[in-house]
Short mmCIF file of C-alpha atoms in Angstrom, two decimals:
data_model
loop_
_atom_site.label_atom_id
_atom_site.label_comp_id
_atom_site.label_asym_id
_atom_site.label_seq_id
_atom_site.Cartn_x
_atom_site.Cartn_y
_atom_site.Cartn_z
CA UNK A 1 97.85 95.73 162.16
CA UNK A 2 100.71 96.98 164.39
CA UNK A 3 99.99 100.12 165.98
CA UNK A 4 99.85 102.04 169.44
CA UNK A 5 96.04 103.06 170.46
CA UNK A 6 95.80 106.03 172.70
CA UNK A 7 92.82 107.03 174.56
CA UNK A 8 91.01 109.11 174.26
CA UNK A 9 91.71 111.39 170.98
CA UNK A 10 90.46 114.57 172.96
CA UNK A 11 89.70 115.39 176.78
CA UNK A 12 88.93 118.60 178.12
CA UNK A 13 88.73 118.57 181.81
CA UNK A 14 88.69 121.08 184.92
CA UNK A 15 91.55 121.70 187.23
CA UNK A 16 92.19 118.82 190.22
CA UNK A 17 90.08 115.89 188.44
CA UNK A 18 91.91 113.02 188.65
CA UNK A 19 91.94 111.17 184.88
CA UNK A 20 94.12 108.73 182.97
CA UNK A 21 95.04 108.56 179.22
CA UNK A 22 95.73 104.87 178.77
CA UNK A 23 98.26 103.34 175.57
CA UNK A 24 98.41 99.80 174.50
CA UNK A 25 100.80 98.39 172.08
CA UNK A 26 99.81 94.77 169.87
CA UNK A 27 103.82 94.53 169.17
CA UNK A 28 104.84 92.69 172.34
CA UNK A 29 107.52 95.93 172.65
CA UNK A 30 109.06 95.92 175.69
CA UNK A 31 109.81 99.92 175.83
CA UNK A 32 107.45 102.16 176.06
CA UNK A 33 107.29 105.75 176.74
CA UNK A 34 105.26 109.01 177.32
CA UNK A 35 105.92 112.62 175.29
CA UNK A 36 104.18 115.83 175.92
CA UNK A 37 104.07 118.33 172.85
CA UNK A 38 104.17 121.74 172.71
CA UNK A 39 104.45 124.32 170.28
CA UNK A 40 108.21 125.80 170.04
CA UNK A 41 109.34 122.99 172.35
CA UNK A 42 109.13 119.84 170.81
CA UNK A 43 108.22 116.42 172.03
CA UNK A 44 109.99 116.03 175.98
CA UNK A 45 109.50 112.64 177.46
CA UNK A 46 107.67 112.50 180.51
CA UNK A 47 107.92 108.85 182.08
CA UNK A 48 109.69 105.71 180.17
CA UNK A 49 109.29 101.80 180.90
CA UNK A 50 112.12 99.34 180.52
CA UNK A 51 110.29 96.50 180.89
CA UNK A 52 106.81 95.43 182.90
CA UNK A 53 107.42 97.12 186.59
CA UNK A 54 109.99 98.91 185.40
CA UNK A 55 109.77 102.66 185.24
CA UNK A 56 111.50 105.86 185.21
CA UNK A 57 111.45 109.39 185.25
CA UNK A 58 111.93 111.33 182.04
CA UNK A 59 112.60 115.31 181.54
CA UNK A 60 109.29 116.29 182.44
CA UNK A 61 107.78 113.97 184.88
CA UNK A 62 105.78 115.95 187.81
CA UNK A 63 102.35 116.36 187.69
CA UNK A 64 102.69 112.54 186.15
CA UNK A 65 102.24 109.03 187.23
CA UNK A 66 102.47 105.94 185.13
CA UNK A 67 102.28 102.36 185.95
CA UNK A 68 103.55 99.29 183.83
CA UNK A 69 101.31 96.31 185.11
CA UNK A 70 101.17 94.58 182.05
CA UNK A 71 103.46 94.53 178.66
CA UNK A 72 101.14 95.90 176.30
CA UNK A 73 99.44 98.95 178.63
CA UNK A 74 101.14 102.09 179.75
CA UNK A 75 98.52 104.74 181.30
CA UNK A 76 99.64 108.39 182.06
CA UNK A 77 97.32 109.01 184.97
CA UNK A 78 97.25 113.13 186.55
CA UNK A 79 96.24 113.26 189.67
CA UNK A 80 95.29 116.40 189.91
CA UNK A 81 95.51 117.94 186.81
CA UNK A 82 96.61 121.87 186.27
CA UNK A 83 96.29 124.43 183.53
CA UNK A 84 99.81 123.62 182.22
CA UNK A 85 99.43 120.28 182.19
CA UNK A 86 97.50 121.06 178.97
CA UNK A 87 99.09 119.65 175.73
CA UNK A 88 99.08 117.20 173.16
CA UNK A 89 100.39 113.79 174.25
CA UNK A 90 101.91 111.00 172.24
CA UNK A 91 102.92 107.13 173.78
CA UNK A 92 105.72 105.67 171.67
CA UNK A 93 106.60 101.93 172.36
CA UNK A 94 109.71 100.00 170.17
CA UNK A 95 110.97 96.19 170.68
CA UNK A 96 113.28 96.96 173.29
CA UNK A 97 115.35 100.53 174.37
CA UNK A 98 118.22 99.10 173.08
CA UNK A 99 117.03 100.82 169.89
CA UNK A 100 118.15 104.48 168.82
CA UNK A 101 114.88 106.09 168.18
CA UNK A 102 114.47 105.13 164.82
CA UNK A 103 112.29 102.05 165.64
CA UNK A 104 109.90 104.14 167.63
CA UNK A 105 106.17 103.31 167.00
CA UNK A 106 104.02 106.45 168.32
CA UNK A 107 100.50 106.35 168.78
CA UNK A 108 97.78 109.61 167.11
CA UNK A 109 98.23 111.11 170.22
CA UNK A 110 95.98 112.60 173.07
CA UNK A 111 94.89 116.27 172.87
CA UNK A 112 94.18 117.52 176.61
CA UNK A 113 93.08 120.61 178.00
CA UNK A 114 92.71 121.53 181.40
CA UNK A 115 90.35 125.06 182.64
CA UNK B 1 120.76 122.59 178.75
CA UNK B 2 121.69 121.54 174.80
CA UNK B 3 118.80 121.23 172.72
CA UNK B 4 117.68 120.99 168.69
CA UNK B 5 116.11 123.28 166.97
CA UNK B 6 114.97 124.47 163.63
CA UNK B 7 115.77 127.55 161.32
CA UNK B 8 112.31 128.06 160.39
CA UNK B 9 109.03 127.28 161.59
CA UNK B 10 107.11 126.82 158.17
CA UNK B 11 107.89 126.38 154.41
CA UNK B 12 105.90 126.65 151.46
CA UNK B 13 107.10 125.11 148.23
CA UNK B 14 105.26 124.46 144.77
CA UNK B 15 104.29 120.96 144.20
CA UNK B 16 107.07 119.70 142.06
CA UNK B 17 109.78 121.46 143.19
CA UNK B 18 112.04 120.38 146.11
CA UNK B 19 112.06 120.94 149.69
CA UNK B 20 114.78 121.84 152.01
CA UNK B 21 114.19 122.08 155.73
CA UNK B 22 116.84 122.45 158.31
CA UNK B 23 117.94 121.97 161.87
CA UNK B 24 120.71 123.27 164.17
CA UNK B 25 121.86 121.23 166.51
CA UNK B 26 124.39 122.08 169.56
CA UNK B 27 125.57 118.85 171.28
CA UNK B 28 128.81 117.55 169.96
CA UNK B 29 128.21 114.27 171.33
CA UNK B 30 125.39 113.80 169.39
CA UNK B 31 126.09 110.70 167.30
CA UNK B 32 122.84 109.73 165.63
CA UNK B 33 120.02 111.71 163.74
CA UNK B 34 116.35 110.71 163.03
CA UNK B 35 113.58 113.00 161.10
CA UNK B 36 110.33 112.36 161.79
CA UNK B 37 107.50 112.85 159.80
CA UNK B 38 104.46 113.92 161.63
CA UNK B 39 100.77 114.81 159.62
CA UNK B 40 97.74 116.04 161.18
CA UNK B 41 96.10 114.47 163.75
CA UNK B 42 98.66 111.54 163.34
CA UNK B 43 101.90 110.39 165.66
CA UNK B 44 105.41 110.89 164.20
CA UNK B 45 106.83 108.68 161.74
CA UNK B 46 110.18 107.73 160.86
CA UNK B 47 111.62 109.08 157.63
CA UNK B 48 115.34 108.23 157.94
CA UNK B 49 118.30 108.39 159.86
CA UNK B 50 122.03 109.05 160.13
CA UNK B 51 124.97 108.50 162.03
CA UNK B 52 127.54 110.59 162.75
CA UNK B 53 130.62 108.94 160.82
CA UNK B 54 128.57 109.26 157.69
CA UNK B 55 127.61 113.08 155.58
CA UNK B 56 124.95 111.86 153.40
CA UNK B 57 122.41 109.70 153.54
CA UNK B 58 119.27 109.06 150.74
CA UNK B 59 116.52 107.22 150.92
CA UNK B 60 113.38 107.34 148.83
CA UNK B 61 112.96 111.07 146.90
CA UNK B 62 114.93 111.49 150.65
CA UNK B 63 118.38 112.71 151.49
CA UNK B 64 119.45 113.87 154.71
CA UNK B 65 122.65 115.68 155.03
CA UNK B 66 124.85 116.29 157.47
CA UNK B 67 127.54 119.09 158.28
CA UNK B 68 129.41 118.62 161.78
CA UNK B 69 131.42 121.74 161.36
CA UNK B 70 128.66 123.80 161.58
CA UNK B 71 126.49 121.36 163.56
CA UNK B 72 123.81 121.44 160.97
CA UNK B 73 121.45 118.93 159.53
CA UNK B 74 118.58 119.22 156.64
CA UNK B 75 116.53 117.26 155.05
CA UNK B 76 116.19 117.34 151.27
CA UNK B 77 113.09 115.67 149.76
CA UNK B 78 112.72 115.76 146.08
CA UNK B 79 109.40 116.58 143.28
CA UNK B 80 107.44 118.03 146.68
CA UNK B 81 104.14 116.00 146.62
CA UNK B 82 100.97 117.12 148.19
CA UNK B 83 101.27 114.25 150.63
CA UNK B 84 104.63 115.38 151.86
CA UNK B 85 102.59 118.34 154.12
CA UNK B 86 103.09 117.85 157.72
CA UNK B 87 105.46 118.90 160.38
CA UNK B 88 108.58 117.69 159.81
CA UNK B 89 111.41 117.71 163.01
CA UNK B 90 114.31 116.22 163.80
CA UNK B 91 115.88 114.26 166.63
CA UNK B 92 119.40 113.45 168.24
CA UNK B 93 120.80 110.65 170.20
CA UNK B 94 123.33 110.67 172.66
CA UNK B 95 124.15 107.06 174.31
CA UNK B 96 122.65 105.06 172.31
CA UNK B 97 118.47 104.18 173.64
CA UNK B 98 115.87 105.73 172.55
CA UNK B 99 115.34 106.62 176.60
CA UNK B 100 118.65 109.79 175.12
CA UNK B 101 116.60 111.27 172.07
CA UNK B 102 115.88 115.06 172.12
CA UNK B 103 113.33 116.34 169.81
CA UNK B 104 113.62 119.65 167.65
CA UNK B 105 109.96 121.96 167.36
CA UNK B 106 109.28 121.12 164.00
CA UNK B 107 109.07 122.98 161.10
CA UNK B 108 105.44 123.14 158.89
CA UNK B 109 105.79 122.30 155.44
CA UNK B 110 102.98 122.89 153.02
CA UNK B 111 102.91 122.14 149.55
CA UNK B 112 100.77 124.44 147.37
CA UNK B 113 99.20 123.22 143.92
#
């Protein structure tokens, strides 16, 4: 089955603890990308990937490192997580960015909340 | 800096009846709109899109319509089912990837038996 697997479904964590929240993809996409959601503001993008080693800033990126070793894994890794860093987050990969949105596959999501 | 956004954050409707939910949008280049479909616990899903040289577009018990007068879009489902509840937003493109999408804040739609 094609999907997107995020992991994991829930973290709750304390302020400065390093974690990751890693994404894989079975659809040999080449784009993949990472959305924060919050209520009233809608999905913003946080960090995108062309291609394997290719990466790039979205709207909301600090706070936020990603890394794009291999085709099928994206992690979102916070260094030192913060209170507003607390949200849900979805990873979204398609065949290539050439696409217009509508081809976007987007994983359940990652629900994370930071004391 | 532009955004989309929604009239109303949630609707009720009777199962049966139709549903109307809509979405302002204020970026004239905006050339291409997507609604999602997003259910608890679950990552959006596409419904359907438009582009910009085009008013109308249905799809299954779908329709999307759009108005670039008033810079207004809405999404028209027909014979409301229980499985149509979720969050339902929309999305515009500018450019042409799917790096230039900008998400509205949804809009709750429950539908009561």
């Amino acid at each position: 089955e094609a999907q997107v697997t995020q992991n994991p479904r829930y973290l709750i964590t304390v302020t400065g603890k390093k974690l990751t929240v890693t994404c894989s993809q079975n659809m040999n996409h080449e784009y993949m990308s990472w959305y924060r959601q919050d209520p009233g503001l809608g999905l913003r993008q946080i960090y995108y990937s062309m291609n394997v080693e290719v990466t790039d800033k979205g709207d909301v990126p600090e706070g936020y490192k990603v890394s794009r070793k291999e085709k099928r894994n994206f992690p979102l890794i916070l260094e030192s997580p913060s209170p507003n860093q607390t949200s849900l987050y979805f990873c979204a990969s398609s065949l290539s960015a050439g696409g217009r949105g509508e081809k976007l596959f987007f994983g359940s999501g990652t629900q994370l909340s930071v004391l | 800096g532009e955004s989309v956004g929604l009239h109303l954050p949630t609707l009720s409707v009777q199962e049966g009846d139709n549903s109307i939910i809509n979405c302002a949008y204020s970026n004239s280049a905006s050339d291409y709109f997507i609604w999602y479909k997003q259910e608890s616990g679950k990552g959006p899903q596409f419904i359907i899109d438009i582009r910009s040289n085009m008013d109308k577009r249905q799809g299954q018990r779908v329709t999307v319509l759009l108005n670039k007068t008033v810079k207004h879009l809405s999404l028209q489902i027909a014979a409301t089912q229980p499985g149509d509840s979720a969050v339902y937003f929309c999305a515009e493109n500018i450019g042409g990837s799917a790096r230039q999408l900008t998400f509205g804040s949804g809009t709750q739609l429950t539908v009561l038996p």
